[in-house]
CSV table of C-alpha atoms in Angstrom, one decimal:
chain,number,residue,atom,x,y,z
U,1,MET,CA,120.4,133.5,97.0
U,2,LYS,CA,119.9,133.7,100.8
U,3,ALA,CA,122.9,133.0,103.0
U,4,GLY,CA,123.2,129.4,104.0
U,5,ARG,CA,121.1,128.1,101.1
U,6,HIS,CA,122.9,126.0,98.5
U,7,ALA,CA,121.6,125.1,95.0
U,8,ALA,CA,121.3,121.4,94.1
U,9,VAL,CA,124.1,120.2,91.9
U,10,VAL,CA,123.0,118.4,88.7
U,11,LEU,CA,125.1,115.3,88.2
U,12,PHE,CA,123.5,113.9,85.1
U,13,SER,CA,120.5,114.3,82.8
U,14,LEU,CA,119.4,111.3,80.7
U,15,ASN,CA,117.3,111.7,77.6
U,16,VAL,CA,114.2,109.6,78.0
U,17,HIS,CA,113.7,109.3,74.2
U,18,GLY,CA,117.3,109.0,73.2
U,19,ARG,CA,119.4,105.9,72.5
U,20,ILE,CA,120.0,103.5,75.4
U,21,PRO,CA,123.7,102.6,75.5
U,22,ASP,CA,123.2,98.9,76.5
U,23,VAL,CA,120.2,97.0,75.1
U,24,ASN,CA,118.9,93.6,76.1
U,25,ALA,CA,120.0,94.2,79.6
U,26,PRO,CA,119.6,91.0,81.7
U,27,VAL,CA,116.9,91.0,84.4
U,28,SER,CA,116.5,88.3,87.0
U,29,ALA,CA,113.2,87.0,88.4
U,30,PRO,CA,112.6,88.0,92.0
U,31,THR,CA,113.9,85.7,94.6
U,32,ARG,CA,112.0,85.8,97.9
U,33,LEU,CA,113.9,86.6,101.0
U,34,THR,CA,111.2,87.3,103.6
U,35,SER,CA,108.1,89.3,104.3
U,36,TYR,CA,106.3,91.6,106.7
U,37,ASN,CA,102.8,92.9,107.3
U,38,ILE,CA,101.2,96.0,108.8
U,39,ASP,CA,98.0,95.5,110.7
U,40,ALA,CA,95.1,97.9,111.2
U,41,ALA,CA,96.7,99.4,114.3
U,42,GLY,CA,99.9,100.2,112.3
U,43,ALA,CA,102.0,97.5,114.0
U,44,VAL,CA,104.7,95.8,111.8
U,45,HIS,CA,105.0,92.0,112.0
U,46,CYS,CA,108.1,90.2,110.7
U,47,PRO,CA,107.7,87.8,109.0
U,48,GLY,CA,104.3,88.6,107.5
U,49,LYS,CA,101.4,86.4,108.5
U,50,ALA,CA,98.3,88.0,107.1
U,51,LEU,CA,98.5,87.1,103.4
U,52,ARG,CA,95.0,86.6,102.1
U,53,THR,CA,93.7,83.9,99.8
U,54,PHE,CA,92.4,84.8,96.3
U,55,HIS,CA,89.0,83.8,95.1
U,56,LYS,CA,87.6,85.1,91.8
U,57,PRO,CA,84.3,87.0,92.4
U,58,SER,CA,81.3,86.8,90.2
U,59,PRO,CA,80.0,89.7,88.1
U,60,GLY,CA,77.3,91.9,89.6
U,61,CYS,CA,79.3,93.0,92.7
U,62,ASP,CA,78.4,96.5,94.0
U,63,LEU,CA,81.7,98.3,94.8
U,64,ASN,CA,79.8,101.1,96.7
U,65,VAL,CA,79.0,98.9,99.7
U,66,GLY,CA,80.7,100.0,102.9
U,67,MET,CA,82.1,103.3,101.4
U,68,ASP,CA,81.0,105.3,104.5
U,69,SER,CA,83.3,103.2,106.8
U,70,PHE,CA,86.4,103.3,104.5
U,71,VAL,CA,89.7,104.0,106.3
U,72,GLU,CA,91.8,105.9,103.8
U,73,LYS,CA,95.5,105.4,103.4
U,74,LYS,CA,97.5,107.8,105.7
U,75,THR,CA,99.6,110.3,103.8
U,76,GLY,CA,102.9,111.9,104.8
U,77,ASP,CA,106.2,113.0,103.4
U,78,GLY,CA,107.3,109.6,102.4
U,79,THR,CA,107.4,105.9,103.3
U,80,SER,CA,110.0,104.7,105.8
U,81,ILE,CA,112.2,101.8,104.6
U,82,GLN,CA,112.7,100.7,108.2
U,83,PRO,CA,110.2,97.8,107.9
U,84,ILE,CA,112.3,96.4,105.0
U,85,LEU,CA,115.4,96.5,107.2
U,86,SER,CA,113.6,95.0,110.2
U,87,ALA,CA,112.3,92.2,108.1
U,88,LEU,CA,115.7,91.4,106.7
U,89,HIS,CA,117.2,91.5,110.2
U,90,THR,CA,114.6,89.2,111.6
U,91,ALA,CA,115.3,86.7,108.7
U,92,ASN,CA,119.1,87.0,109.3
U,93,HIS,CA,119.7,88.6,105.9
U,94,LYS,CA,122.6,91.0,106.1
U,95,LEU,CA,123.2,93.9,103.7
U,96,ASP,CA,126.6,94.0,102.1
U,97,SER,CA,128.4,95.6,99.1
U,98,ASN,CA,126.8,93.0,96.8
U,99,ILE,CA,123.5,94.8,97.2
U,100,HIS,CA,123.4,98.1,95.3
U,101,PHE,CA,119.9,99.3,96.0
U,102,VAL,CA,117.2,98.9,98.7
U,103,THR,CA,113.8,100.2,97.6
U,104,PHE,CA,110.1,99.8,97.5
U,105,ARG,CA,108.6,98.6,94.2
U,106,ASN,CA,106.9,101.9,93.8
U,107,ASN,CA,110.1,103.6,92.8
U,108,LEU,CA,110.9,101.0,90.2
U,109,ASN,CA,107.4,101.3,88.7
U,110,LYS,CA,108.0,105.0,88.2
U,111,ILE,CA,111.4,104.5,86.4
U,112,MET,CA,110.2,101.7,84.2
U,113,GLU,CA,107.1,103.6,83.0
U,114,THR,CA,109.1,106.8,82.2
U,115,PRO,CA,109.8,106.1,78.5
U,116,TYR,CA,106.0,106.2,77.9
U,117,ASN,CA,105.1,108.8,80.5
U,118,ASP,CA,104.7,112.4,79.2
U,119,LYS,CA,102.7,114.0,81.9
U,120,ASN,CA,103.3,112.6,85.4
U,121,GLU,CA,106.1,114.1,87.5
U,122,TRP,CA,108.0,111.9,90.0
U,123,ARG,CA,110.9,112.2,92.4
U,124,ILE,CA,112.9,109.6,94.3
U,125,GLY,CA,115.1,110.4,97.3
U,126,LEU,CA,118.5,108.6,97.5
U,127,GLU,CA,121.1,108.2,100.1
U,128,ARG,CA,124.2,106.0,99.8
U,129,GLU,CA,125.9,104.3,102.8
U,130,ALA,CA,128.6,101.6,102.6
U,131,GLY,CA,128.0,101.2,98.9
U,132,THR,CA,124.3,100.6,99.2
U,133,ILE,CA,121.8,103.2,97.8
U,134,TYR,CA,118.6,103.5,99.7
U,135,MET,CA,115.7,104.8,97.5
U,136,HIS,CA,113.0,106.7,99.3
U,137,VAL,CA,109.4,107.3,98.1
U,138,VAL,CA,108.9,111.1,97.8
U,139,GLN,CA,105.2,112.2,97.9
U,140,LEU,CA,104.6,115.2,95.7
U,141,GLU,CA,102.2,117.9,97.1
U,142,ASP,CA,99.5,117.4,94.4
U,143,SER,CA,99.4,113.7,95.1
U,144,PHE,CA,97.6,114.4,98.4
U,145,SER,CA,94.7,116.2,96.8
U,146,SER,CA,91.9,114.3,95.1
U,147,SER,CA,88.4,115.0,93.9
U,148,ALA,CA,85.3,113.3,95.1
U,149,ASP,CA,85.3,111.1,92.0
U,150,GLN,CA,89.0,110.1,92.5
U,151,LYS,CA,88.2,109.1,96.1
U,152,LYS,CA,85.3,107.1,94.9
U,153,PHE,CA,87.4,105.3,92.2
U,154,GLN,CA,90.0,104.6,94.9
U,155,TYR,CA,87.5,103.0,97.2
U,156,TRP,CA,86.1,100.9,94.4
U,157,GLY,CA,89.6,99.5,93.8
U,158,TYR,CA,90.0,98.6,97.5
U,159,LYS,CA,86.5,97.2,97.7
U,160,PHE,CA,87.1,94.9,94.7
U,161,GLU,CA,90.3,93.8,96.3
U,162,GLU,CA,88.4,92.9,99.5
U,163,LEU,CA,85.9,90.9,97.5
U,164,CYS,CA,88.7,88.9,95.8
U,165,CYS,CA,90.5,88.2,99.1
U,166,LYS,CA,89.7,85.8,101.9
U,167,PRO,CA,91.5,86.7,105.2
U,168,PRO,CA,93.7,84.0,106.8
U,169,ASP,CA,91.9,81.3,108.8
U,170,ASN,CA,93.2,82.6,112.1
U,171,SER,CA,90.5,84.9,113.5
U,172,ASP,CA,92.9,87.5,115.0
U,173,ASP,CA,94.6,87.8,111.7
U,174,ALA,CA,91.3,88.0,109.9
U,175,ALA,CA,90.2,90.9,112.0
U,176,LYS,CA,93.5,92.7,111.5
U,177,ALA,CA,93.4,92.1,107.7
U,178,SER,CA,90.2,94.1,107.3
U,179,GLY,CA,90.2,96.3,110.3
U,180,GLU,CA,88.8,95.4,113.7
U,181,ASP,CA,85.3,96.7,112.7
U,182,GLY,CA,85.3,95.0,109.3
U,183,ALA,CA,85.8,98.2,107.4
U,184,VAL,CA,88.0,98.3,104.3
U,185,ASN,CA,91.3,99.7,105.6
U,186,ALA,CA,93.8,100.9,103.0
U,187,ASN,CA,96.6,100.9,105.6
U,188,VAL,CA,96.7,97.2,106.1
U,189,GLU,CA,99.2,95.4,103.9
U,190,PHE,CA,101.3,92.3,103.4
U,191,CYS,CA,104.7,93.0,101.8
U,192,SER,CA,107.1,90.5,100.2
U,193,VAL,CA,110.8,91.3,100.3
U,194,PHE,CA,112.9,89.9,97.5
U,195,ARG,CA,116.1,90.1,95.6
U,196,MET,CA,116.4,90.9,91.9
U,197,SER,CA,118.6,92.5,89.3
U,198,PHE,CA,118.4,94.9,86.4
U,199,GLY,CA,121.5,94.8,84.2
U,200,HIS,CA,124.5,94.8,86.6
U,201,SER,CA,122.6,96.4,89.5
U,202,ARG,CA,121.4,94.1,92.3
U,203,LEU,CA,118.4,95.2,94.4
U,204,ILE,CA,116.4,94.3,97.4
U,205,VAL,CA,112.8,95.3,96.8
U,206,ALA,CA,109.7,95.3,99.0
U,207,ALA,CA,106.3,95.1,97.4
U,208,GLU,CA,102.8,95.0,98.7
U,209,MET,CA,101.0,91.8,97.7
U,210,ASP,CA,97.2,91.6,97.5
U,211,CYS,CA,96.7,87.9,97.9
U,212,ALA,CA,97.8,84.5,96.6
U,213,GLU,CA,96.2,81.5,95.0
U,214,PRO,CA,95.2,78.9,97.7
U,215,ALA,CA,98.0,76.7,98.9
U,216,PRO,CA,97.7,72.9,98.2
U,217,HIS,CA,95.4,71.5,100.8
U,218,GLN,CA,97.1,70.2,103.9
U,219,GLU,CA,95.3,68.7,106.8
U,220,ARG,CA,96.2,69.7,110.3
U,221,ALA,CA,98.7,67.2,111.6
U,222,ALA,CA,97.8,65.0,114.5
U,223,GLY,CA,98.9,66.6,117.7
U,224,GLU,CA,99.7,70.0,116.0
U,225,ASP,CA,99.1,72.7,118.6
U,226,GLU,CA,98.1,76.3,118.0
U,227,GLU,CA,101.8,77.4,117.9
U,228,GLY,CA,102.6,74.8,115.4
U,229,LEU,CA,99.6,75.7,113.3
U,230,GLY,CA,100.7,79.4,113.4
U,231,LYS,CA,104.2,78.5,112.2
U,232,ARG,CA,102.9,76.4,109.4
U,233,LYS,CA,100.6,79.2,108.3
U,234,ARG,CA,103.5,81.7,108.3
U,235,ARG,CA,105.6,79.2,106.3
U,236,GLU,CA,102.8,78.8,103.8
U,237,ALA,CA,102.7,82.6,103.4
U,238,GLU,CA,106.4,82.7,102.8
U,239,GLU,CA,106.1,80.0,100.1
U,240,ALA,CA,103.3,81.8,98.3
U,241,ALA,CA,105.6,83.8,96.0
U,242,ASP,CA,104.7,81.6,93.1
U,243,ARG,CA,101.0,82.1,93.7
U,244,PHE,CA,100.7,85.8,94.2
U,245,VAL,CA,97.7,87.5,92.5
U,246,GLU,CA,97.4,91.3,91.8
U,247,ILE,CA,93.9,92.8,92.0
U,248,LYS,CA,92.9,95.7,89.8
U,249,THR,CA,89.8,97.5,88.5
U,250,SER,CA,89.1,99.3,85.3
U,251,ARG,CA,86.2,101.0,83.6
U,252,GLU,CA,84.3,98.6,81.3
U,253,MET,CA,85.2,98.9,77.6
U,254,THR,CA,82.2,99.6,75.4
U,255,ALA,CA,84.0,101.1,72.3
U,256,PRO,CA,87.1,100.3,70.3
U,257,HIS,CA,89.0,103.3,71.5
U,258,HIS,CA,88.4,102.1,75.1
U,259,ARG,CA,90.3,99.0,74.4
U,260,ARG,CA,93.2,100.9,72.8
U,261,THR,CA,93.4,103.2,75.9
U,262,PHE,CA,93.3,100.3,78.2
U,263,GLU,CA,96.1,98.5,76.4
U,264,ARG,CA,98.3,101.6,76.1
U,265,PHE,CA,98.0,102.9,79.7
U,266,LYS,CA,96.4,100.4,82.1
U,267,LEU,CA,98.1,97.2,80.8
U,268,LEU,CA,101.5,99.0,80.9
U,269,LYS,CA,101.0,99.8,84.6
U,270,PHE,CA,99.6,96.3,85.3
U,271,TRP,CA,102.5,94.6,83.6
U,272,ILE,CA,105.2,96.8,85.3
U,273,GLN,CA,103.9,96.4,88.8
U,274,SER,CA,103.4,92.6,88.5
U,275,PHE,CA,106.6,92.0,86.5
U,276,VAL,CA,108.8,93.7,89.1
U,277,GLY,CA,107.0,91.9,92.0
U,278,GLY,CA,107.2,88.4,90.3
U,279,VAL,CA,103.4,88.3,90.3
U,280,ARG,CA,102.1,85.7,87.8
U,281,SER,CA,98.5,86.8,87.3
U,282,ILE,CA,96.3,89.9,87.6
U,283,CYS,CA,92.6,89.7,88.3
U,284,CYS,CA,90.8,92.8,86.8
U,285,GLY,CA,87.3,93.7,87.7
U,286,PHE,CA,85.7,95.8,84.9
U,287,ARG,CA,83.0,98.0,86.3
U,288,ASP,CA,80.4,100.4,84.9
U,289,ASP,CA,80.0,104.1,85.9
U,290,THR,CA,77.9,103.3,88.9
U,291,GLY,CA,80.4,100.9,90.5
U,292,ILE,CA,78.8,97.6,89.5
U,293,VAL,CA,81.3,94.9,88.3
U,294,THR,CA,80.2,93.8,84.8
U,295,HIS,CA,82.8,91.1,84.2
U,296,VAL,CA,86.1,89.8,85.6
U,297,GLU,CA,89.1,88.9,83.6
U,298,VAL,CA,92.4,87.3,84.6
U,299,PHE,CA,95.6,88.3,82.8
U,300,GLN,CA,98.9,86.4,82.9
U,301,THR,CA,101.7,88.9,83.5
U,302,LEU,CA,104.2,87.5,81.1
U,303,GLU,CA,101.7,87.3,78.3
U,304,ILE,CA,100.7,91.0,78.5
U,305,PRO,CA,103.6,92.4,76.3
U,306,ARG,CA,102.4,90.0,73.6
U,307,LEU,CA,98.9,91.5,73.7
U,308,VAL,CA,100.3,94.9,72.5
U,309,ARG,CA,103.2,93.8,70.4
U,310,GLY,CA,103.1,95.2,66.8
U,311,LYS,CA,100.2,97.6,67.5
U,312,ALA,CA,100.6,101.3,66.7
U,313,ASN,CA,101.4,103.7,69.4
U,314,MET,CA,101.8,101.1,72.1
U,315,TRP,CA,104.8,100.3,74.4
U,316,ASP,CA,107.7,97.9,74.4
U,317,ALA,CA,108.5,95.9,77.5
U,318,ARG,CA,112.2,95.5,76.5
U,319,ARG,CA,112.7,99.3,76.4
U,320,CYS,CA,111.2,99.6,79.9
U,321,ILE,CA,113.7,97.1,81.2
U,322,ASP,CA,116.7,98.5,79.4
U,323,PHE,CA,115.9,102.0,80.5
U,324,THR,CA,115.6,101.0,84.1
U,325,ALA,CA,118.9,99.1,84.0
U,326,TRP,CA,120.5,102.2,82.4
U,327,VAL,CA,119.2,104.6,85.0
U,328,LEU,CA,120.2,102.4,87.9
U,329,GLY,CA,123.7,101.9,86.5
U,330,GLU,CA,124.2,105.7,86.0
U,331,VAL,CA,123.0,106.4,89.6
U,332,ARG,CA,125.6,103.9,90.9
U,333,ARG,CA,128.3,105.6,88.9
U,334,ALA,CA,127.4,109.1,90.0
U,335,THR,CA,126.9,108.7,93.7
U,336,VAL,CA,129.3,108.4,96.7
U,337,ASP,CA,128.9,107.3,100.3
U,338,GLY,CA,127.6,109.8,102.8
U,339,ALA,CA,125.7,112.0,100.4
U,340,ARG,CA,122.0,112.5,99.6
U,341,TYR,CA,120.5,112.9,96.2
U,342,GLU,CA,117.2,113.2,94.3
U,343,LEU,CA,116.3,111.5,91.1
U,344,ARG,CA,113.8,113.7,89.2
U,345,TYR,CA,111.5,113.5,86.2
U,346,GLN,CA,109.5,116.7,85.6
U,347,HIS,CA,108.1,119.0,82.9
U,348,PRO,CA,108.8,119.0,79.9
U,349,PHE,CA,109.3,115.3,80.6
U,350,THR,CA,112.3,114.7,78.3
U,351,HIS,CA,115.1,113.9,80.8
U,352,VAL,CA,115.6,112.0,84.1
U,353,THR,CA,117.9,114.2,86.2
U,354,LEU,CA,120.1,113.3,89.2
U,355,VAL,CA,120.9,116.1,91.6
U,356,ARG,CA,123.0,116.2,94.7
U,357,LEU,CA,121.3,117.9,97.6
U,358,ASP,CA,123.3,120.3,99.8
U,359,PRO,CA,122.5,120.7,102.6
U,360,PRO,CA,121.3,117.0,102.8
U,361,HIS,CA,117.7,116.5,102.1
U,362,ASP,CA,115.9,114.1,104.5
U,363,PRO,CA,113.0,112.5,102.6
U,364,SER,CA,112.6,109.9,105.4
U,365,PRO,CA,114.5,108.9,108.5
U,366,PRO,CA,118.0,107.7,107.6
U,367,PRO,CA,118.4,104.0,107.1
U,368,ALA,CA,119.7,102.1,110.1
U,369,LYS,CA,120.4,98.4,110.6
U,370,ALA,CA,117.7,97.0,112.8
U,371,ALA,CA,118.8,96.6,116.4
U,372,PRO,CA,119.3,93.0,117.6
């Protein structure tokens, strides 16, 4: 070992397929705190004001249209949690010892899927300050590379999302929602920030939301100026938590084994992502191999586990929840303030391991309370 280099210290290793000590862990529904959005120029707005309105498209859509002008998502070492902290500060929500974790939904998705994931590695960077554990998204090197087909499928997903979503009425927001030139821009997003719990762990989570069902129609009040209209639109966006809709695509199912594969893998991912975010419904566009949407189906999030219950070689939603509560509880017990850690799941995909990093690993800029 070279001088000055220290090995990571393993603090625990949890058997993914073993017995979970506490079953039937309580889980709370997400409670909305605030929101933020990122526009086409990369600027962050708190609270968010560019939530789009859902409308179910008709079959026959061509998902290839506009591919040449697609603005791909920027890649990097990770995703900064600073927008979450800024949104909380703007909304006058203070972090205290009652909050155990601050994270993006992406990290929880990885943990929840782990009992049924036997091939995809993941890592989550952790640092603990004043009793709160900040969870950072860690991008693995191979996640940056993708084939031409993968890029095509990625675009098809974004294009279908665009077809399902109507930008806000305000023309400036509409331009920012799709990119100033109307191109599909993967960097534009609206994020809801909410509070929830798994077992005895309390979390603040940020999750990107595709769109929401239309708000009840409200006529513009007499004498309402542009500022008042803007405030009302932002308030409606904040109140949209009960109407969020997740947009997905999948290859059309033309054989019995296609349905089994869809239920085993795709529906698991659909359910986890929407369950964690408190999203009630998922609109899925099924497309053929040329990118033409053949039919559109809407799934109710809470009904998805029932669709696979009792079927062979499927998944159990309760195990996903209990496993997540277990992992979060063990992380809280094993960490201390002022230290940095990494939660890892890698080949041979049998254990989730927590390591303490020394010298400290910096997956993203350290969390800091937003300045007044």
